[in-house]
Coordinates of N, CA and C in Angstrom, one line a residue:
X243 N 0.8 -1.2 0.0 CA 0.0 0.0 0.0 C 0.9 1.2 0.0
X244 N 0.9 2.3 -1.0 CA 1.4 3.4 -0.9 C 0.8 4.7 -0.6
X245 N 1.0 5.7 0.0 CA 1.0 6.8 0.4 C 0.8 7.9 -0.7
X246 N 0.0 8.8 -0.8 CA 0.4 9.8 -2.0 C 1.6 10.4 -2.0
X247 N 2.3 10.5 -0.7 CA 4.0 11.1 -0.6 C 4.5 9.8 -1.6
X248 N 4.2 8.6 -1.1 CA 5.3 7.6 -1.5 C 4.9 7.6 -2.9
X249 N 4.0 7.7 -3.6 CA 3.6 7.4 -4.8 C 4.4 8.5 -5.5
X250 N 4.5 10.2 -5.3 CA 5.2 11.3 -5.5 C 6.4 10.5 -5.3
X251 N 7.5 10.0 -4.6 CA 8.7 9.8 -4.2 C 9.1 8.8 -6.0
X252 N 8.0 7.9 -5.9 CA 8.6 6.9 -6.9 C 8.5 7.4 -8.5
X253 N 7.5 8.7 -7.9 CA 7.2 9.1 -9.5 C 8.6 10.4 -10.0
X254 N 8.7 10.6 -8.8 CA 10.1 11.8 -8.9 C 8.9 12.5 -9.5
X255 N 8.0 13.4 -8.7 CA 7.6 14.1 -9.0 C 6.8 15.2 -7.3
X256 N 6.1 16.2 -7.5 CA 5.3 17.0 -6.5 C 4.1 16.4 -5.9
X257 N 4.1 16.2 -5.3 CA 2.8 15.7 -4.0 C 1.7 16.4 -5.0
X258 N 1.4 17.7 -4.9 CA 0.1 18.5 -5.7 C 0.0 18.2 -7.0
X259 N 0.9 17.5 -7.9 CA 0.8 17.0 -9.1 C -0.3 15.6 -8.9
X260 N 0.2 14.5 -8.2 CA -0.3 13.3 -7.2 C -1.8 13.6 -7.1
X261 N -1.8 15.0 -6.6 CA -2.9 14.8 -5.9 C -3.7 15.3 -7.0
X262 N -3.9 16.5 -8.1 CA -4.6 16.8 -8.7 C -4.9 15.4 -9.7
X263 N -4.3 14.5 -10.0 CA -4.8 13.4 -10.8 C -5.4 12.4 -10.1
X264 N -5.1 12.1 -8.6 CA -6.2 11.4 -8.3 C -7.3 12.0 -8.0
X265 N -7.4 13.3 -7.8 CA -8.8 14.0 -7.7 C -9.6 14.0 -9.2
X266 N -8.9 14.5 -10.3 CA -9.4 14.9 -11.4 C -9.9 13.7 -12.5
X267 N -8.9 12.9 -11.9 CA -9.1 11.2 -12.5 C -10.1 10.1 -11.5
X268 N -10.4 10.6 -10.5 CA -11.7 10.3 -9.2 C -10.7 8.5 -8.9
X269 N -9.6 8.8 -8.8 CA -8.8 7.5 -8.4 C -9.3 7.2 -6.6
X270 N -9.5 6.2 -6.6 CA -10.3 5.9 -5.1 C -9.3 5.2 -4.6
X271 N -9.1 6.1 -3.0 CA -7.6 5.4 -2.1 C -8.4 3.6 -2.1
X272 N -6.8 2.4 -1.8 CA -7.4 1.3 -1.4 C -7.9 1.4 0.0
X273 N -7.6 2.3 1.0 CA -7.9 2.1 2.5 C -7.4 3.3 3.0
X274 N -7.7 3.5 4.0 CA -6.5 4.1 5.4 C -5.7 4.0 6.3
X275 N -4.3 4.3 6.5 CA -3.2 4.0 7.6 C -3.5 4.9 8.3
X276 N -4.3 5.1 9.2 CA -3.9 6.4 9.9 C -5.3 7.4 9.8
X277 N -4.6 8.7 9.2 CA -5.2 9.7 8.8 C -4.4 9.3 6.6
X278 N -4.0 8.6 7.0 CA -3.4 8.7 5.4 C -4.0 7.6 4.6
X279 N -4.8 8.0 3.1 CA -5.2 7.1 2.2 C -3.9 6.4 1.6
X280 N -3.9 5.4 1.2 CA -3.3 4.6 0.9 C -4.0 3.9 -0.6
X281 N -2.6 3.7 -1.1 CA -3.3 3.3 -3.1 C -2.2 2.1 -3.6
X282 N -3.3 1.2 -4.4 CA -2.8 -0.3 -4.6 C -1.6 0.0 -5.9
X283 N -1.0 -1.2 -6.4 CA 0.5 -0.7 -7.4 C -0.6 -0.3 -8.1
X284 N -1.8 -0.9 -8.3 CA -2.1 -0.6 -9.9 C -2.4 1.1 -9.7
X285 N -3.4 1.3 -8.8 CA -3.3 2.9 -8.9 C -1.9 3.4 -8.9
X286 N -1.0 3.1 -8.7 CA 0.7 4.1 -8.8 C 0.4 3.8 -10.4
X287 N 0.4 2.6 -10.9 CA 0.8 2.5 -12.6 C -0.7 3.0 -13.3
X288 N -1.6 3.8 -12.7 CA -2.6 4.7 -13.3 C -2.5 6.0 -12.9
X289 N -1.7 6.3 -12.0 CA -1.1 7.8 -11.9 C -0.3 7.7 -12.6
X290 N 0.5 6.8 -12.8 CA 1.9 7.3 -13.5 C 1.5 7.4 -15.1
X291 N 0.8 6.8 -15.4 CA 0.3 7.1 -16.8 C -0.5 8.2 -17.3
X292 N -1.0 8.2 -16.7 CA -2.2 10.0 -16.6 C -0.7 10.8 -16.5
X293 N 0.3 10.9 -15.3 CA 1.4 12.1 -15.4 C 2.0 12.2 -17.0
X294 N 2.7 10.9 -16.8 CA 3.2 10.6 -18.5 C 2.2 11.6 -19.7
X295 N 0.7 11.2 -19.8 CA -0.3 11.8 -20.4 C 0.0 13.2 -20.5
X296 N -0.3 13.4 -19.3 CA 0.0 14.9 -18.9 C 1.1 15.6 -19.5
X297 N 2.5 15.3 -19.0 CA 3.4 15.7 -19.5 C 4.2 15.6 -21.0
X298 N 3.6 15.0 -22.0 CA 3.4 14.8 -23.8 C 2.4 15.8 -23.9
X299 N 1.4 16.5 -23.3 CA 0.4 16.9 -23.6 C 0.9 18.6 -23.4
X300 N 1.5 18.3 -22.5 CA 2.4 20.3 -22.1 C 3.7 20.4 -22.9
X301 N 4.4 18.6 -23.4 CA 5.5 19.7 -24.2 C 5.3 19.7 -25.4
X302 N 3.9 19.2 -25.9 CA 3.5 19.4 -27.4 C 2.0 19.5 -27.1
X303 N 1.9 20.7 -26.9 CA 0.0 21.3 -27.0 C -0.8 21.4 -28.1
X304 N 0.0 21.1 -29.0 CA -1.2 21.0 -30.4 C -1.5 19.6 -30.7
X305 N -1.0 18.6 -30.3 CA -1.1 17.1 -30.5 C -2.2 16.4 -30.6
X306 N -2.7 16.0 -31.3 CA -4.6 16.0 -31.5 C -5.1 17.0 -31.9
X307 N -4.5 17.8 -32.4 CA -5.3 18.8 -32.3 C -5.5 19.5 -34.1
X308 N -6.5 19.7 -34.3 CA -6.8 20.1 -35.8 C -5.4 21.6 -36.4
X309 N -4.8 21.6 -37.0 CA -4.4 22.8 -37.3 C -4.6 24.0 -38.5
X310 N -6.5 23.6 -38.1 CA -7.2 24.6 -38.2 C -8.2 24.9 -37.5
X311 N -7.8 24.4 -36.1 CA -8.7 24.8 -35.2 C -8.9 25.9 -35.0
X312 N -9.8 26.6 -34.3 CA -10.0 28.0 -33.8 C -10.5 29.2 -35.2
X313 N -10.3 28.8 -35.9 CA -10.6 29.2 -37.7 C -11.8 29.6 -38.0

């Protein structure tokens, strides 16, 4: 079971990155340790793919995209 810190740790990435894709992607913790949600490998390897997503998507913003959109 990992942590949203630990899932950020493995991803070499920001905790608020973490968090906006299991919020935005409605990723459901597996349980609670604590006060802390906890998430199975597979949710790490469906964050990490959404980030991946993400980050193709910001260094090439027209990708999919018609280039005559907006016309």
């Amino acid at each position: 079971m990992l942590t949203v810190g630990e899932i950020a740790r493995r991803l070499d990435t920001k905790i608020h990155r973490i968090e906006y894709i299991i919020r935005s992607r409605k990723i459901e913790a597996t349980g609670w340790a604590g006060h802390a949600r906890v998430f199975s490998q597979a949710s790490l390897d469906r964050i990490a793919s959404e980030l991946s997503r993400m980050d193709t998507e910001r260094s090439n913003p027209n990708s999919g995209r018609s280039a005559h959109a907006g016309r």
